[in-house]
Amino acid sequence: MNTRDVYDGLAALYVPIAAAVFALVVLALVWFVWAGRRRAQPRGADEHNRVEIVYAGVLAAIVAVLVVATFRALDRENARAAGTPVVVRVVAAKWDWRFEYPGGRVETSAPDGAPAQLTVPAGEPVEFRATSVDVLHAFWVPAMKFQRQIEPGRETTFRLEFPRPGFATSGACSFFCGLEHARMRFSVRILPRDEYDAWVRGR
Ligand SMILES: [Cu+2]
């Protein structure tokens, strides 16, 4: 979950509550003004202990819900910022991709020619450290509208945040690199974070 989603989730809670409270206050004011005009108030008519206790209880409950939701959102945001970003090492070569993950998991193309698969978590920044072992290539994920040239002997670092599972399914080399350039593709699999962690561990 990125910062924007955290914020939108909170706003979706705050705005309806604020609107409902505002509407209730306005309605109550109008009602009291209308119902109370020119009528003599009997003694004790300004004492409504039960109503006031219910009112205070409802207010306290709303405040409690908002405070808990806000601090939870803050915790999620802090955890996201504190955690080291997911790092994927990318090695481009004529004419294949190689993706290396922390802990030693490595993905390359299959012997039957199926392209290498890039697996990433959804909704958080993924840091790519890319290099080439031979000539210039380019890392291109069309759905992300992102491409970056990859140079031999030099590490190129970039961060991408894949919004949700299924958002992108494929990528390719977008820099002509020789005879089989057109075959230099990879598939993209975006997983929820917990599934991604299980996948990385389960090599
Ligand atoms: Cu290439």
GROMACS .gro file of C-alpha atoms and ligand atoms in nm, residues 137 173 175 177 181 184, ligand 1:
model
    7
  137HIS     CA    1   2.026  -0.322  -2.374
  173CYS     CA    2   1.459  -0.523  -2.435
  175PHE     CA    3   1.738  -0.131  -2.748
  177CYS     CA    4   2.115  -0.552  -2.944
  181HIS     CA    5   1.693  -0.888  -2.997
  184MET     CA    6   1.470  -1.082  -2.558
  204CU      CU    7   1.879  -0.639  -2.587
   0.00000   0.00000   0.00000
